[in-house]
Coordinates of C-alpha atoms and ligand atoms in Angstrom, one line a residue:
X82 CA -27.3 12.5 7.5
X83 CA -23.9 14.4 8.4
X84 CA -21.1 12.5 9.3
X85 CA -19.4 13.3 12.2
X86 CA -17.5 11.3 15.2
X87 CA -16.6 12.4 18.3
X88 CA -13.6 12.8 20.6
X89 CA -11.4 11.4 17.8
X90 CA -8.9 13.8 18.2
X91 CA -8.5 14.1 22.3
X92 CA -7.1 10.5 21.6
X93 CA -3.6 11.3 20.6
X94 CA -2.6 10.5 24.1
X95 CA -3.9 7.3 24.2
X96 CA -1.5 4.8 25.8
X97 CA -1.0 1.1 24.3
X98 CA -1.6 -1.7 27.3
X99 CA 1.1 -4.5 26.4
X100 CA -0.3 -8.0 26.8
X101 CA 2.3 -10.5 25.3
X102 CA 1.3 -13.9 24.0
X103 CA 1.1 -16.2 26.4
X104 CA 2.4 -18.8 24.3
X105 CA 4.6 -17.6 21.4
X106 CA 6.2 -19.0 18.5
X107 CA 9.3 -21.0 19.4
X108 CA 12.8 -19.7 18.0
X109 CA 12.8 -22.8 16.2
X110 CA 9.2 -22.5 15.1
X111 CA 9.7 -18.8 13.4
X112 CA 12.8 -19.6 11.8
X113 CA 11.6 -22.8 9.9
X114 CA 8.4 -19.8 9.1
X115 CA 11.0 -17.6 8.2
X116 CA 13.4 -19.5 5.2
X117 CA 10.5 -18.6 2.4
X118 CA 7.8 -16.5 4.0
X119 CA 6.5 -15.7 0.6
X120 CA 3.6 -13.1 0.9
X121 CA 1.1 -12.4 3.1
X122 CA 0.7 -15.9 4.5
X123 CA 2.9 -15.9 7.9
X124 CA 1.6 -13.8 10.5
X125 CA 3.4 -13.1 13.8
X126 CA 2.5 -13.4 16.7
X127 CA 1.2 -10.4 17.9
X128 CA -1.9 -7.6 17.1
X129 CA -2.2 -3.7 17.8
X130 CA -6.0 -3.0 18.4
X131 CA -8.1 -0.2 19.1
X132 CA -11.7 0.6 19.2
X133 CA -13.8 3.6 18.3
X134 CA -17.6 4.5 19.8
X135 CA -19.5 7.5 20.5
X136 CA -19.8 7.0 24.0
X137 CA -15.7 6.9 24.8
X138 CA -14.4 7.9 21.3
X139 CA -11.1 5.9 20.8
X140 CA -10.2 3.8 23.6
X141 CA -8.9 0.4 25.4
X142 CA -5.5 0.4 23.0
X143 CA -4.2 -2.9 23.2
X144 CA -1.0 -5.1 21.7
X145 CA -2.0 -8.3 22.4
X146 CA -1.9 -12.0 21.1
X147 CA -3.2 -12.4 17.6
X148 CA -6.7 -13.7 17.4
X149 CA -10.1 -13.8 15.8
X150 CA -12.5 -10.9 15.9
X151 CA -16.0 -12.3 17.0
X152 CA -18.3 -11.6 13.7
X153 CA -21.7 -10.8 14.7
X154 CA -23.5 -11.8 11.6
X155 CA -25.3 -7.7 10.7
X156 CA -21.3 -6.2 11.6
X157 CA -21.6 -3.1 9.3
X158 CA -18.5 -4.1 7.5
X159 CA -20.0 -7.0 6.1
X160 CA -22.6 -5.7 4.0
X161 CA -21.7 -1.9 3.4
X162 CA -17.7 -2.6 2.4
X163 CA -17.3 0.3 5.2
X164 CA -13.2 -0.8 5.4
X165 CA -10.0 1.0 4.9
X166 CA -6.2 -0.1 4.9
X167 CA -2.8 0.7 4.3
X168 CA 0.8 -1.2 4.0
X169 CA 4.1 -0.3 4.3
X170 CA 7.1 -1.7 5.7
X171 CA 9.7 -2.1 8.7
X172 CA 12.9 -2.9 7.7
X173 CA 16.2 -4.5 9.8
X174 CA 19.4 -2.5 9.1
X175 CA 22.4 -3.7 9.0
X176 CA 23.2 -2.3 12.7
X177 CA 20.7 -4.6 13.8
X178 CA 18.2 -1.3 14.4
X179 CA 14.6 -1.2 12.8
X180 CA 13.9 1.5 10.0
X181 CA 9.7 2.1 9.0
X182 CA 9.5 4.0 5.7
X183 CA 7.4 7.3 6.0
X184 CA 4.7 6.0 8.3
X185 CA 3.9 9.3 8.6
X186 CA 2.4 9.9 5.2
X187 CA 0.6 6.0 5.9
X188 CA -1.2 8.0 8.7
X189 CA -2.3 10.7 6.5
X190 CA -3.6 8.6 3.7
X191 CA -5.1 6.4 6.4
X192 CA -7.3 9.6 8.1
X193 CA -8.2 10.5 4.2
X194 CA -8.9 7.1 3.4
X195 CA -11.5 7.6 6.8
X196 CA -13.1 10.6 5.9
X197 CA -13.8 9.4 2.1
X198 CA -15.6 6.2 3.7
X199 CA -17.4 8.3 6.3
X200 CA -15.0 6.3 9.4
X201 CA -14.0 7.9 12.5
X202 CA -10.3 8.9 11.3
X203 CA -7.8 7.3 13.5
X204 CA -5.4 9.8 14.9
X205 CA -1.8 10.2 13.0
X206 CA -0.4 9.8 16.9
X207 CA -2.5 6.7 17.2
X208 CA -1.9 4.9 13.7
X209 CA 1.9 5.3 13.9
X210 CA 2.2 4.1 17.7
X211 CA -0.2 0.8 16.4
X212 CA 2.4 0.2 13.9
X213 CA 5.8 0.9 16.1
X214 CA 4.3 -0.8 19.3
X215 CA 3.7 -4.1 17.0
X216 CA 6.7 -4.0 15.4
X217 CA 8.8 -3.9 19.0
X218 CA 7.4 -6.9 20.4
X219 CA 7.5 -8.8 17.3
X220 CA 11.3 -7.5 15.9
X221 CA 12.4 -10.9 16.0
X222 CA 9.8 -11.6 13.0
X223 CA 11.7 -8.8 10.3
X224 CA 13.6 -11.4 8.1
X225 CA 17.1 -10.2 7.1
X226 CA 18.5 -9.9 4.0
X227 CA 16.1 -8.2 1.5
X228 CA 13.5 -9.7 3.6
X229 CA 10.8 -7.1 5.5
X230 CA 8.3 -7.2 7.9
X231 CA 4.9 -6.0 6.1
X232 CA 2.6 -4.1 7.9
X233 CA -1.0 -3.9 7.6
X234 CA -3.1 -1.1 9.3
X235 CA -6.5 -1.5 8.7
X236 CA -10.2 -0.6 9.9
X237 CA -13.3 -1.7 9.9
X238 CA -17.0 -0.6 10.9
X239 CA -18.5 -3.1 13.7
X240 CA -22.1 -2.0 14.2
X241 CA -24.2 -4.7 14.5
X242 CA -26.9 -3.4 12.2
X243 CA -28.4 -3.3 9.0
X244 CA -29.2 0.7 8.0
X245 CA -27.5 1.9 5.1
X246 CA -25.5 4.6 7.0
X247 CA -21.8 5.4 8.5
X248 CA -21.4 2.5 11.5
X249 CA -21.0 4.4 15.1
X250 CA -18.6 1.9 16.2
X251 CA -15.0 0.8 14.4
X252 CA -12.2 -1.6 15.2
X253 CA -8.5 -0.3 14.3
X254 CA -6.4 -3.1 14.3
X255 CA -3.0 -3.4 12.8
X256 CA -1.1 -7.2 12.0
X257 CA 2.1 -7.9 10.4
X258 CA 3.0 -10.5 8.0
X259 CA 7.3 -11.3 7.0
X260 CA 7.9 -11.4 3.4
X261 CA 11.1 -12.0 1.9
X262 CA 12.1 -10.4 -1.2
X263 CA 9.5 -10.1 -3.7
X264 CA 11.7 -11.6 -6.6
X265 CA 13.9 -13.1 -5.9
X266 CA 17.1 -13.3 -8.4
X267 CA 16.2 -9.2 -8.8
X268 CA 13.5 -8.1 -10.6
X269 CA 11.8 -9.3 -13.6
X270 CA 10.3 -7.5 -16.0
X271 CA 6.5 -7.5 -15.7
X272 CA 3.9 -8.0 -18.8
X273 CA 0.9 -5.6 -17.8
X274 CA -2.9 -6.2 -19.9
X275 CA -4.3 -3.5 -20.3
X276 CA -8.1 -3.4 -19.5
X277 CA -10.7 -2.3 -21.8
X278 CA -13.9 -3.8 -20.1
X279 CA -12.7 -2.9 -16.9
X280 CA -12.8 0.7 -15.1
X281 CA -10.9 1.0 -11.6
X282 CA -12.2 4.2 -10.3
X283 CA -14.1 7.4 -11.5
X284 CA -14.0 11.2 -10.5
X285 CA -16.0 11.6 -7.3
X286 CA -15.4 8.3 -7.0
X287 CA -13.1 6.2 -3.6
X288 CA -10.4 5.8 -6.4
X289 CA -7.8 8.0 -4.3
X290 CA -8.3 6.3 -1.4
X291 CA -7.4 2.6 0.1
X292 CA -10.7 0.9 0.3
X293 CA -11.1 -2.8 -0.1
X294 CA -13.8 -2.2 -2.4
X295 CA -11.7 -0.6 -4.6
X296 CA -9.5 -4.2 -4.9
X297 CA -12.6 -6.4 -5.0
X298 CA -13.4 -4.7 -7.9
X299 CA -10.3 -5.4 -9.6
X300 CA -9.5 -8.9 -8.9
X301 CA -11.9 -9.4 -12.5
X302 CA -10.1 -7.1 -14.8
X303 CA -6.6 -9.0 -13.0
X304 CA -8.8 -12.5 -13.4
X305 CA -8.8 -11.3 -17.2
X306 CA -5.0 -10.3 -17.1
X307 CA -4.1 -13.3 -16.0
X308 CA -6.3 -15.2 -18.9
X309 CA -4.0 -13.4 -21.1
X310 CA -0.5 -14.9 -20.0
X311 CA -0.1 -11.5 -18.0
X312 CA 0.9 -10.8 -14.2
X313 CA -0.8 -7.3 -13.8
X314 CA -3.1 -5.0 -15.2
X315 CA -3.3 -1.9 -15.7
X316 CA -6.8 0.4 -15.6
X317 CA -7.5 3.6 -18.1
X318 CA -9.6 6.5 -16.8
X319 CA -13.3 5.9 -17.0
X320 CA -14.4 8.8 -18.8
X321 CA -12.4 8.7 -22.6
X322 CA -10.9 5.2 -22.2
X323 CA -7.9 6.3 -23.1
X324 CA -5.6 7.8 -20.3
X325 CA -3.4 4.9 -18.5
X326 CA -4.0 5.5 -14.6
X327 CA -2.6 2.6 -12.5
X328 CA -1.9 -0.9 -12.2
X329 CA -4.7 -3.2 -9.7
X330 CA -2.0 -2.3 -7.1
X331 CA 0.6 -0.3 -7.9
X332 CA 1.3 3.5 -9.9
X333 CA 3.0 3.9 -13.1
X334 CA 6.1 5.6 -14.3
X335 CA 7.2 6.2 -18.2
X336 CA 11.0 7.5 -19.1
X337 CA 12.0 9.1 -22.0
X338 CA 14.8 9.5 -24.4
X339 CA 15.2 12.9 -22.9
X340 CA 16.0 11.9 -19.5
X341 CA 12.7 12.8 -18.3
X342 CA 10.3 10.7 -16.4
X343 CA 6.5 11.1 -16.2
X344 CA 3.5 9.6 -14.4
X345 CA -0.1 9.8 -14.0
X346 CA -1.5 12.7 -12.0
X347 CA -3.5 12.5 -9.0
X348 CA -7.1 12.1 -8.7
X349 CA -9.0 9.2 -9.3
X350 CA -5.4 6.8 -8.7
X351 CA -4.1 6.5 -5.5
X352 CA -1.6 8.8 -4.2
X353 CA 1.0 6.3 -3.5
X354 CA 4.1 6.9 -1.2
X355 CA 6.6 4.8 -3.4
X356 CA 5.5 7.3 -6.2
X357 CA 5.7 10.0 -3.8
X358 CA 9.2 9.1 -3.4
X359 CA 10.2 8.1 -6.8
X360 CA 9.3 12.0 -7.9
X361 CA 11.4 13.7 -5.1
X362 CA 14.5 11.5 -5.6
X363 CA 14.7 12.0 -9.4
X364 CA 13.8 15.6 -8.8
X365 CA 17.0 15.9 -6.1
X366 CA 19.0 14.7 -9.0
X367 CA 17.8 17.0 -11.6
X368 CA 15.3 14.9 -13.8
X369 CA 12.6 16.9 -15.1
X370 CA 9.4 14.8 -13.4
X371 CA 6.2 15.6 -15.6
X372 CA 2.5 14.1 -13.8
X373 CA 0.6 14.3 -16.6
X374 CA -2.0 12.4 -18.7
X375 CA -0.4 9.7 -21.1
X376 CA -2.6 8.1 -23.1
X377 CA -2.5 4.2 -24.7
X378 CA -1.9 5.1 -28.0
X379 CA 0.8 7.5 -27.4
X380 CA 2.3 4.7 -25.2
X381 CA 2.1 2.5 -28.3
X382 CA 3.2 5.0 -30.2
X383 CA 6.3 5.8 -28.2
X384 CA 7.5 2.5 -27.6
X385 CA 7.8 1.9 -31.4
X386 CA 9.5 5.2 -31.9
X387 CA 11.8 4.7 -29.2
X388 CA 11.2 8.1 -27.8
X389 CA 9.7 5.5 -24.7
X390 CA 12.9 4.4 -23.4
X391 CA 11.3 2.4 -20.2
X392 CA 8.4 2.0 -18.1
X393 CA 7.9 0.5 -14.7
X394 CA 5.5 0.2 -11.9
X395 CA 6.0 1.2 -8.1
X396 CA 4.6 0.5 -4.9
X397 CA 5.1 -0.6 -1.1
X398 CA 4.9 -4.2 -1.5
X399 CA 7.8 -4.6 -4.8
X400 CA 9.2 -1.0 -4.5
X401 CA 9.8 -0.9 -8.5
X402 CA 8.7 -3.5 -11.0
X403 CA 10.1 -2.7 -15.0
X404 CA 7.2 -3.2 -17.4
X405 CA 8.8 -5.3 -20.0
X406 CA 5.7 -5.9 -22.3
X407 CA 2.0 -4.4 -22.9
X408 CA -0.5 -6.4 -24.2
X409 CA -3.8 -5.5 -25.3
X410 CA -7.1 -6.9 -27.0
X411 CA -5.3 -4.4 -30.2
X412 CA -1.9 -5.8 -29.6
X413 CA 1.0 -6.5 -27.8
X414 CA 4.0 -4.5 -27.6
X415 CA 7.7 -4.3 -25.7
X416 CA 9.4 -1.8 -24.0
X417 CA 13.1 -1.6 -23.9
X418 CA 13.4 -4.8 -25.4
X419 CA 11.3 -6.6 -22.5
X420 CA 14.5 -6.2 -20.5
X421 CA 14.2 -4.4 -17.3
X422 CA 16.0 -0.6 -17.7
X423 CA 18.7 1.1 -15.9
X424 CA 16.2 4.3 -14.7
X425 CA 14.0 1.7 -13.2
X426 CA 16.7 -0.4 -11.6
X427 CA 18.7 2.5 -10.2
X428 CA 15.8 4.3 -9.0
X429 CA 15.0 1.3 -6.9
X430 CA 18.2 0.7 -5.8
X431 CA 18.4 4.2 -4.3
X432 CA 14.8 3.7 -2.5
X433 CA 16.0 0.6 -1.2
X434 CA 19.1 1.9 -0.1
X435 CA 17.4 4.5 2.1
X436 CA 14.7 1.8 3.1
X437 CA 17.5 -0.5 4.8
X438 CA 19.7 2.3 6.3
X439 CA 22.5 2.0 3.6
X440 CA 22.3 5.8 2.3
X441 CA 21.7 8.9 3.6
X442 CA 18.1 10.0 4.1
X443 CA 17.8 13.6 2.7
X444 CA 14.3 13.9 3.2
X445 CA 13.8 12.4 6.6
X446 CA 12.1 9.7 5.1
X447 CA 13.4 6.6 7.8
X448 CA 11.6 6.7 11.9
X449 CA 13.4 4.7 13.6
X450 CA 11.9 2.0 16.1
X451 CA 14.5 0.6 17.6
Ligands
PLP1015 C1 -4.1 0.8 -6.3 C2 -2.7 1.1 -5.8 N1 -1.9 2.0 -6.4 C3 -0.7 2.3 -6.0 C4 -0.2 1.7 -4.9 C5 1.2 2.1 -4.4 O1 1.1 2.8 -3.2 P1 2.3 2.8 -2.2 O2 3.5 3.3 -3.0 O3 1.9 3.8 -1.2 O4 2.5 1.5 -1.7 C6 -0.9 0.7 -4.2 C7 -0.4 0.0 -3.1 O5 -0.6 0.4 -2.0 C8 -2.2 0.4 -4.7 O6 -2.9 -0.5 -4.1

């Protein structure tokens, strides 16, 4: 069967209706919510929604209170995984204004994500209006400080039925959640495990895209990391075993005694933005930026040499995390003394900078909301 939706792109004019909570959170309420939001447990109040059939292609786009979807027992999404997501953030400056970080490349990933999972894409125009609309009428959510509001764009296929094909119907819906920093003190070196049991993704595989299936079948070879005194793991490519590819949720940079940084190439990881960003910064400032395929040994190898002078991990959700140790059912080993590096922590101090207003924005990186 083909896969193909229709009048997905006539909807780039679609126009939000703005129903407010009839009952929000109380100032007092969302403050006391607000002191140690932690991740991904406070919500706000507020949803952008927007549906997808045949019949009226994408239609009735609604902000409205936040509230349970009715689960038909056959929905499509609950037995073919047919679900897609993104995250990114929306951060207060110091002005009091809103900055969003690149939700334009969210978008794209988002429609890719779509056409990988056989979804009706969602219209860039569409996706990036869910995300500003939501974050207007819930601004007073975005924590200050190194606090942000998290934003999670997501889709699912709500059929009610039980073939094994693409759904005709999908909900795109979009929630945020207010986090605070992720460490707090600064950041702390990470010890990764490096799976050997475990594959993340293959070629030809959904690896490159941002399906859930992709983190349900993670959360073992992280269950395993864990078992190991570890906070993340990290995945090596399918085929030889050997080439490092990404953590469960985030990419992977190395830095060498030469000044030069280098990182995984794309393919079967996912193409994230904070990598995306990491290689155009250290490129504006001269740094010769190799993607290419690093194996575990040579890792190993490296680190004891010292040629490895640091490694961290990137992504939306911690921006940069140093990778202080590496452990492995061969071994354990450091890098830069398990200390976190000055690459990695000026790197993310100049994406954070950007992020929050505080530098310039060479790349016109920052949309801002309000
Ligand atoms: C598997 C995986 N790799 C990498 C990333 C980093 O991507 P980004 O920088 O776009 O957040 C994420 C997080 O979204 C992820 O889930």
């Amino acid at each position: 069967m083909g896969v193909s939706f229709d009048k997905v792109d006539g909807a780039a004019w679609l126009k939000f209706e703005v129903q407010p909570a009839a009952h929000p959170t109380s100032d007092k309420d969302r403050a006391a919510r607000l002191v140690d939001p932690g991740f991904g447990r406070v919500f706000t109040d507020h949803m952008a929604v927007v549906r997808y059939n045949q019949a009226e292609g994408w239609h009735g786009a609604l902000v409205e209170s936040r509230a349970n979807f009715p689960l038909d027992p056959a929905l499509a999404v609950l037995h073919y995984a047919q679900e897609i997501f993104e995250g990114l953030k929306a951060y207060q400056r110091d002005d009091g204004g809103v900055n969003l970080f690149r939700p334009d490349a969210n978008a794209r990933r988002f429609r890719s994500s779509a056409e990988r999972m056989a979804m009706a894409p969602v219209p860039e125009a569409v996706f990036i209006e869910a995300v500003e609309q939501l974050v207007r009428i819930d601004r007073a959510w975005i924590p200050g400080g190194e606090g942000s509001l998290y934003l999670r764009p997501f889709m699912i296929a709500s059929e009610v039925f039980l073939g094994v094909k693409p759904s005709a119907e999908y909900i795109f819906a979009v929630i945020a959640s207010p986090v605070g920093s992720y460490f707090k003190g600064g950041p702390a070196p990470v010890s990764i495990w490096v799976s050997e049991n475990y594959t993340r993704a293959a070629i030809g595989g959904t690896g490159a895209v941002k399906c859930g299936g992709n983190y349900a079948a993670s959360l073992r070879a992280q269950a395993e990391a864990i078992d190991h005194g570890c906070d993340q793991v990290v995945f090596l490519d399918a085929v030889e075993r050997r080439y490092i590819e990404e953590l469960g949720g985030m990419n992977i940079f190395f830095v060498f005694d030469d000044g030069s940084l280098s990182t995984p190439p794309l393919g079967t990881i996912l193409p994230g933005i904070t990598r995306d960003s990491i290689i155009a910064l250290a490129k504006d400032a001269g740094t010769h930026v190799r993607e290419e395929a690093y194996t575990i040994e040579q890792w190993r190898a490296d680190a004891a040499s010292g040629r490895l002078k640091e490694a961290f991990a990137c992504g939306t959700a911690a921006v940069i995390s140093p990778i202080g140790k590496v452990c492995s059912a061969s071994g354990d080993f450091l890098i830069s003394g398990g200390a976190a590096g000055p690459v990695a922590m000026g790197t993310r101090k100049k994406l954070v900078d950007i992020q929050y207003g505080r530098a310039a924005d060479p790349h016109n990186w920052i949309r801002k909301v309000v």
